[in-house]
CSV table of C-alpha atoms in Angstrom, one decimal:
chain,number,residue,atom,x,y,z
A,1,MET,CA,-11.1,48.8,53.4
A,2,ALA,CA,-8.3,50.2,51.8
A,3,HIS,CA,-9.2,48.8,48.6
A,4,ARG,CA,-12.9,49.4,49.3
A,5,PHE,CA,-11.8,53.5,49.6
A,6,ARG,CA,-9.4,53.2,46.4
A,7,SER,CA,-12.4,52.2,44.5
A,8,ILE,CA,-14.1,55.2,45.2
A,9,ALA,CA,-11.5,57.6,44.5
A,10,LEU,CA,-10.8,56.3,41.6
A,11,LEU,CA,-14.8,56.7,40.6
A,12,ARG,CA,-14.5,60.1,42.1
A,13,ARG,CA,-11.7,60.7,40.1
A,14,SER,CA,-13.4,59.2,36.6
A,15,CYS,CA,-16.2,61.3,37.4
A,16,TYR,CA,-14.5,64.3,38.0
A,17,GLN,CA,-12.4,63.9,34.7
A,18,LEU,CA,-16.1,63.6,32.8
A,19,LEU,CA,-18.0,66.3,34.2
A,20,PHE,CA,-15.2,69.6,35.1
A,21,ASP,CA,-12.3,68.4,32.8
A,22,ASN,CA,-13.4,69.0,29.1
A,23,TYR,CA,-9.9,69.0,27.6
A,24,THR,CA,-10.2,64.7,27.5
A,25,HIS,CA,-12.2,63.4,24.6
A,26,SER,CA,-14.7,61.7,27.1
A,27,GLY,CA,-15.2,65.0,28.3
A,28,ARG,CA,-15.6,66.6,25.2
A,29,ARG,CA,-18.1,63.8,24.5
A,30,MET,CA,-20.1,64.9,28.2
A,31,GLU,CA,-19.6,68.4,27.4
A,32,ALA,CA,-21.6,67.9,24.1
A,33,PHE,CA,-24.4,65.6,26.0
A,34,TRP,CA,-25.2,68.3,28.5
A,35,VAL,CA,-25.2,71.5,26.2
A,36,LEU,CA,-27.6,69.2,23.7
A,37,THR,CA,-29.3,68.7,27.0
A,38,ALA,CA,-29.8,72.0,28.1
A,39,ILE,CA,-30.7,73.4,25.2
A,40,LEU,CA,-33.5,70.4,24.2
A,41,SER,CA,-34.6,71.6,27.8
A,42,VAL,CA,-35.4,75.0,27.2
A,43,ILE,CA,-37.2,74.4,23.4
A,44,ALA,CA,-39.5,72.0,25.0
A,45,LEU,CA,-40.1,74.3,27.7
A,46,PHE,CA,-41.2,77.3,25.0
A,47,PHE,CA,-43.3,74.2,23.2
A,48,GLU,CA,-44.8,73.9,26.8
A,49,SER,CA,-45.6,77.3,27.3
A,50,SER,CA,-47.6,77.9,24.2
A,51,ALA,CA,-48.6,74.1,23.6
A,52,HIS,CA,-52.2,74.7,23.9
A,53,THR,CA,-51.9,77.2,20.8
A,54,LEU,CA,-49.6,74.8,18.8
A,55,PHE,CA,-51.5,71.9,19.3
A,56,PRO,CA,-55.2,72.5,20.1
A,57,HIS,CA,-56.9,69.0,19.3
A,58,THR,CA,-54.4,67.1,21.4
A,59,PRO,CA,-56.0,66.5,24.7
A,60,ASN,CA,-53.3,64.6,26.7
A,61,ILE,CA,-50.1,67.4,25.4
A,62,MET,CA,-49.5,68.9,28.8
A,63,GLN,CA,-49.4,65.1,30.1
A,64,PHE,CA,-46.6,63.9,26.9
A,65,PHE,CA,-44.9,67.2,28.1
A,66,GLY,CA,-45.2,66.8,31.7
A,67,LEU,CA,-43.2,63.9,31.2
A,68,ILE,CA,-40.7,65.1,29.0
A,69,GLU,CA,-39.5,67.8,31.9
A,70,LEU,CA,-40.1,64.5,34.5
A,71,GLY,CA,-37.2,63.4,32.4
A,72,PHE,CA,-35.0,66.7,31.8
A,73,THR,CA,-35.4,66.4,35.9
A,74,ALA,CA,-33.8,63.3,36.2
A,75,ILE,CA,-30.9,64.0,34.4
A,76,PHE,CA,-30.3,67.0,35.4
A,77,THR,CA,-31.1,65.8,39.0
A,78,VAL,CA,-28.4,63.1,38.7
A,79,GLU,CA,-25.7,65.7,36.9
A,80,TYR,CA,-26.1,67.8,39.9
A,81,VAL,CA,-25.3,64.3,42.4
A,82,LEU,CA,-22.4,63.5,40.8
A,83,ARG,CA,-20.8,66.6,40.7
A,84,ILE,CA,-21.1,67.3,44.2
A,85,PHE,CA,-19.9,63.4,44.7
A,86,ALA,CA,-16.4,64.0,42.0
A,87,THR,CA,-15.9,67.6,43.7
A,88,PRO,CA,-12.9,67.7,45.9
A,89,SER,CA,-14.2,70.3,48.8
A,90,LYS,CA,-17.9,68.9,48.9
A,91,GLU,CA,-19.3,72.9,50.0
A,92,ARG,CA,-17.6,74.7,47.5
A,93,TYR,CA,-19.6,73.2,44.0
A,94,PRO,CA,-23.3,73.2,45.6
A,95,LEU,CA,-22.1,77.3,46.7
A,96,SER,CA,-20.8,78.6,43.1
A,97,PHE,CA,-22.4,80.1,40.9
A,98,PHE,CA,-23.2,77.1,38.4
A,99,GLY,CA,-23.8,75.1,41.9
A,100,LEU,CA,-27.1,77.4,42.8
A,101,VAL,CA,-27.8,77.4,38.9
A,102,ASP,CA,-28.1,73.5,38.6
A,103,LEU,CA,-30.7,73.4,41.6
A,104,LEU,CA,-32.9,76.0,41.1
A,105,THR,CA,-33.4,74.0,37.7
A,106,ILE,CA,-34.2,70.8,39.4
A,107,LEU,CA,-36.3,72.4,42.2
A,108,PRO,CA,-39.5,73.4,40.4
A,109,LEU,CA,-40.9,69.9,40.1
A,110,TYR,CA,-39.9,68.8,43.5
A,111,ILE,CA,-41.4,71.2,45.4
A,112,LEU,CA,-44.2,71.1,43.6
A,113,TRP,CA,-44.6,67.2,44.1
A,114,LEU,CA,-44.0,68.0,47.8
A,115,PHE,CA,-46.3,70.6,48.0
A,116,PRO,CA,-49.4,68.8,45.8
A,117,SER,CA,-51.8,71.6,46.8
A,118,LEU,CA,-50.1,74.4,45.6
A,119,VAL,CA,-51.5,73.5,42.2
A,120,SER,CA,-55.2,73.6,42.9
A,121,THR,CA,-54.8,77.2,45.1
A,122,GLY,CA,-55.4,79.9,43.1
A,123,ASP,CA,-54.0,82.2,45.1
A,124,MET,CA,-50.4,80.4,44.2
A,125,VAL,CA,-50.8,80.7,40.6
A,126,VAL,CA,-47.6,83.7,40.3
A,127,LEU,CA,-45.6,81.1,42.3
A,128,ILE,CA,-46.2,78.2,40.7
A,129,ARG,CA,-45.4,80.2,37.3
A,130,LEU,CA,-42.3,81.4,38.8
A,131,MET,CA,-41.4,78.1,39.6
A,132,ARG,CA,-41.8,76.8,36.4
A,133,ILE,CA,-40.0,79.8,34.4
A,134,LEU,CA,-37.3,79.0,37.4
A,135,ARG,CA,-36.3,76.5,34.4
A,136,VAL,CA,-35.3,78.7,31.7
A,137,LEU,CA,-32.1,79.1,33.8
A,138,ARG,CA,-30.8,75.9,32.3
A,139,VAL,CA,-29.5,78.1,29.2
A,140,LEU,CA,-27.1,79.5,31.9
A,141,LYS,CA,-26.0,76.0,32.0
A,142,LEU,CA,-24.6,76.5,28.4
A,143,LEU,CA,-22.1,79.3,30.5
A,144,ARG,CA,-20.3,76.5,31.7
A,145,TYR,CA,-19.2,75.2,28.4
A,146,MET,CA,-17.8,78.7,26.5
A,147,ASN,CA,-14.0,79.1,27.5
A,148,GLU,CA,-14.8,82.8,26.4
A,149,ALA,CA,-17.4,84.0,28.7
A,150,GLY,CA,-14.4,83.4,31.3
A,151,VAL,CA,-12.5,86.4,29.3
A,152,LEU,CA,-16.0,88.5,29.8
A,153,TRP,CA,-15.9,87.8,33.1
A,154,ARG,CA,-12.5,88.1,34.4
A,155,SER,CA,-12.4,91.6,32.3
A,156,MET,CA,-15.8,92.9,33.7
A,157,MET,CA,-14.0,92.3,36.7
A,158,ARG,CA,-11.0,94.0,36.1
A,159,ALA,CA,-13.2,96.9,35.0
A,160,ARG,CA,-15.5,96.7,37.4
A,161,HIS,CA,-14.4,100.3,39.3
A,162,LYS,CA,-14.5,101.9,35.9
A,163,LEU,CA,-18.0,100.5,35.3
A,164,THR,CA,-19.5,101.9,38.7
A,165,LEU,CA,-18.2,105.2,37.9
A,166,PHE,CA,-19.1,104.9,34.5
A,167,PHE,CA,-22.7,104.0,35.8
A,168,GLY,CA,-23.1,106.4,38.9
A,169,PHE,CA,-22.7,109.6,36.4
A,170,VAL,CA,-24.8,107.9,34.2
A,171,ALA,CA,-27.6,107.9,37.1
A,172,ILE,CA,-26.5,111.5,38.4
A,173,ILE,CA,-27.5,112.1,34.4
A,174,LEU,CA,-30.8,110.4,34.6
A,175,CYS,CA,-31.5,113.0,37.4
A,176,LEU,CA,-30.1,115.4,36.3
A,177,PHE,CA,-32.4,115.6,32.8
A,178,GLY,CA,-35.6,114.1,34.6
A,179,GLY,CA,-36.0,116.5,37.3
A,180,LEU,CA,-35.9,119.4,34.8
A,181,MET,CA,-37.9,117.6,32.6
A,182,PHE,CA,-40.6,117.4,35.2
A,183,ALA,CA,-40.1,120.9,36.6
A,184,ILE,CA,-40.1,121.9,32.6
A,185,GLU,CA,-43.1,120.2,31.4
A,186,GLY,CA,-45.1,120.6,34.6
A,187,GLY,CA,-46.7,117.3,35.3
A,188,ARG,CA,-48.4,117.2,31.6
A,189,ASP,CA,-48.3,115.2,29.2
A,190,GLY,CA,-47.4,111.9,31.0
A,191,PHE,CA,-44.8,114.2,33.3
A,192,THR,CA,-46.9,113.5,36.1
A,193,SER,CA,-44.1,112.8,38.9
A,194,LEU,CA,-40.0,112.2,39.3
A,195,GLY,CA,-40.5,108.7,38.9
A,196,THR,CA,-42.1,108.6,35.4
A,197,SER,CA,-39.5,111.6,35.0
A,198,VAL,CA,-36.8,109.8,35.3
A,199,TYR,CA,-38.6,106.6,33.0
A,200,TRP,CA,-38.2,108.9,30.3
A,201,ALA,CA,-34.8,109.9,30.6
A,202,VAL,CA,-33.9,106.3,30.9
A,203,VAL,CA,-35.8,105.3,27.6
A,204,THR,CA,-34.5,108.5,25.9
A,205,LEU,CA,-30.9,108.0,26.7
A,206,THR,CA,-30.8,104.4,25.4
A,207,THR,CA,-32.2,105.9,22.0
A,208,VAL,CA,-35.3,103.3,22.8
A,209,GLY,CA,-37.8,106.2,22.6
A,210,TYR,CA,-40.7,104.1,23.3
A,211,GLY,CA,-43.1,107.1,22.6
A,212,ASP,CA,-45.3,106.7,25.7
A,213,ILE,CA,-44.6,110.0,27.1
A,214,THR,CA,-43.5,112.6,25.1
A,215,PRO,CA,-42.4,116.0,25.5
A,216,HIS,CA,-44.6,119.3,24.1
A,217,THR,CA,-43.2,122.2,25.3
A,218,PRO,CA,-40.5,123.4,23.0
A,219,LEU,CA,-37.4,123.6,25.5
A,220,GLY,CA,-38.9,119.9,26.7
A,221,ARG,CA,-37.9,119.7,22.8
A,222,VAL,CA,-34.9,120.9,23.1
A,223,LEU,CA,-33.8,119.1,26.3
A,224,ALA,CA,-34.5,116.3,24.8
A,225,SER,CA,-32.9,116.7,21.6
A,226,ILE,CA,-29.8,117.0,23.5
A,227,LEU,CA,-30.4,113.3,25.8
A,228,ILE,CA,-30.8,112.0,22.9
A,229,LEU,CA,-26.9,113.0,21.9
A,230,LEU,CA,-25.8,112.0,24.7
A,231,GLY,CA,-27.0,108.3,24.5
A,232,TYR,CA,-24.9,108.1,21.5
A,233,SER,CA,-21.7,109.3,22.8
A,234,ILE,CA,-22.2,107.1,26.2
A,235,ILE,CA,-23.3,104.2,24.9
A,236,ALA,CA,-19.3,103.8,23.3
A,237,VAL,CA,-17.8,104.4,26.7
A,238,PRO,CA,-18.4,101.1,29.0
A,239,THR,CA,-17.4,99.4,25.1
A,240,GLY,CA,-14.1,100.7,24.7
A,241,ILE,CA,-13.8,99.7,28.7
A,242,LEU,CA,-14.4,96.4,28.3
A,243,THR,CA,-12.5,96.1,24.9
A,244,ALA,CA,-9.3,97.2,26.5
A,245,TYR,CA,-9.3,95.1,29.2
A,246,MET,CA,-10.4,91.8,27.0
A,247,SER,CA,-7.1,92.8,24.7
A,248,GLN,CA,-5.3,92.4,28.2
A,249,GLU,CA,-7.1,89.1,29.2
A,250,LEU,CA,-6.6,87.3,25.9
A,251,GLN,CA,-3.1,88.5,25.4
A,252,LYS,CA,-2.5,87.1,28.5
A,253,GLY,CA,-3.9,83.9,27.9
A,254,ARG,CA,-1.5,84.0,24.6
A,255,GLU,CA,1.5,83.9,26.8
A,256,GLN,CA,0.5,81.5,29.0
A,257,ARG,CA,0.6,79.0,25.5
A,258,SER,CA,4.1,77.8,25.5
A,259,CYS,CA,5.6,74.9,23.5
A,260,ARG,CA,6.9,72.6,26.6
A,261,HIS,CA,9.9,71.4,23.1
A,262,CYS,CA,10.6,74.7,21.9
A,263,HIS,CA,9.4,77.1,24.3
A,264,HIS,CA,7.7,79.4,22.3
A,265,ILE,CA,5.1,81.4,23.3
A,266,GLY,CA,2.1,83.5,21.9
A,267,HIS,CA,-0.3,81.0,20.6
A,268,GLU,CA,-4.3,81.6,20.5
A,269,LEU,CA,-6.4,80.2,23.4
A,270,ASP,CA,-7.6,77.3,20.9
A,271,ALA,CA,-4.2,76.2,19.0
A,272,ARG,CA,-3.9,72.6,19.7
A,273,PHE,CA,-0.5,72.5,18.2
A,274,CYS,CA,3.2,75.0,18.2
A,275,ASP,CA,3.1,77.0,15.5
A,276,HIS,CA,6.5,77.2,15.3
A,277,CYS,CA,7.8,73.5,15.8
A,278,GLY,CA,4.4,71.8,15.5
A,279,THR,CA,4.8,69.8,18.7
A,280,GLN,CA,1.1,69.4,20.4
A,281,LEU,CA,0.6,72.3,23.0
A,282,PRO,CA,-0.3,71.1,26.7
A,283,THR,CA,-3.5,72.2,27.3
A,284,LEU,CA,-4.0,75.8,29.1
A,285,ARG,CA,-5.8,74.4,32.3
A,286,SER,CA,-2.0,71.7,32.5
A,287,GLN,CA,0.0,74.7,32.1
A,288,LEU,CA,-2.2,76.5,34.9
A,289,ILE,CA,-1.4,74.6,37.6
A,290,ASP,CA,1.9,73.2,36.7
A,291,LYS,CA,2.9,76.9,37.6
A,292,LYS,CA,0.6,76.8,40.6
A,293,PRO,CA,1.3,73.9,43.5
A,294,ASN,CA,-1.7,74.9,45.3
A,295,ASN,CA,-4.0,74.5,42.7
A,296,ARG,CA,-2.2,71.3,42.0
A,297,MET,CA,-2.8,70.2,45.7
A,298,GLN,CA,-6.0,71.0,45.6
A,299,ASN,CA,-7.1,68.8,42.4
A,300,GLU,CA,-4.9,66.0,44.0
A,301,ARG,CA,-6.8,66.0,47.6
A,302,ILE,CA,-9.6,63.7,45.1
A,303,ASP,CA,-7.2,60.8,45.4
A,304,ASP,CA,-7.4,61.3,49.3
C-alpha cells in the first residue's frame, strides 16, 4: 500500500514538473506544446466562424471543424484534469484565474452535449453563440507562459490606488463636459440625453472621434476643442505611473538574481549565466523558494 502511494506521489510530481515548472527541459517542451495548441485552437475558431464564406462549395465543412473542436476540447480536458491532479492544494487551482479560464474553454462543448435541445431551440441562439465564443478565452492561456505578464500584473496591483484616483478624476471630467455639452447644444444634433452626451465626451477625450455626434454651436465646438487637448495630456498619466512601477519590479527581479558562486547580483530576469564569473545561475523560482521556507514547504507537500 505504501509503495502504491509512493508511486502516485511520484506521478503527481512528474505531472507538476511538466505542467507548472517551465524551468526544466521537459517543462519548456510542454509549455511550447500548450502555447501551440492554444494558438491553433483560436485560429481554428476564426476559420470556423467564416467557414461558409471561405469554403462555400464544401458541404461538410462544419462537421470537419466540429471534429477539430472535439480534439482540442479533449486535449484541454486532459490538461485540466492533470492540473487538478498535480496541484498540492486541490481547491486552489480550480478557483484561480487560469483554472477558471481552463474550465470555461472546455465547458461549451459539454453543455451542448448534455443539453442537445438547446441547438434546436431558436430562442437559445444567443446563448449558443455566447458559449461558442467562450472558446476565444483560450488565448488567455498564453498569459500563463508570459513571465513579463506577471511583472505587469504586480505593477498594476501596486499602482491600483493611483490608477483608481486617476480614473475617478477622468470620470468627473467626462460627466462635467457631458453635462455642459447637453446644456449648450440643447438636446439637438445628437445630444438627446445626458448619457449620450457623456458617450460623446468619452469618444472625444480618448481622441477616437467617431463623428456620429458633433457639436454645431460655437461654444460647443470650443468645449470640444478643450476636451480634445485634455485627452492628449491625460492619456500619458497612467502610462507614466505604470512605467515607474514596472521599472521598480524589474529592478527588484534583478536584485533577486544572485550568483551562488561569486554572489554577484543585478542579472537580467532571463539570464542563465553570471555576467561576472560565468557560473550557471539558479532559476528565479528556486531562489524565491529558498528565501521563503513556507513556500518550500507548500511545494514539498506534493510528496505527502
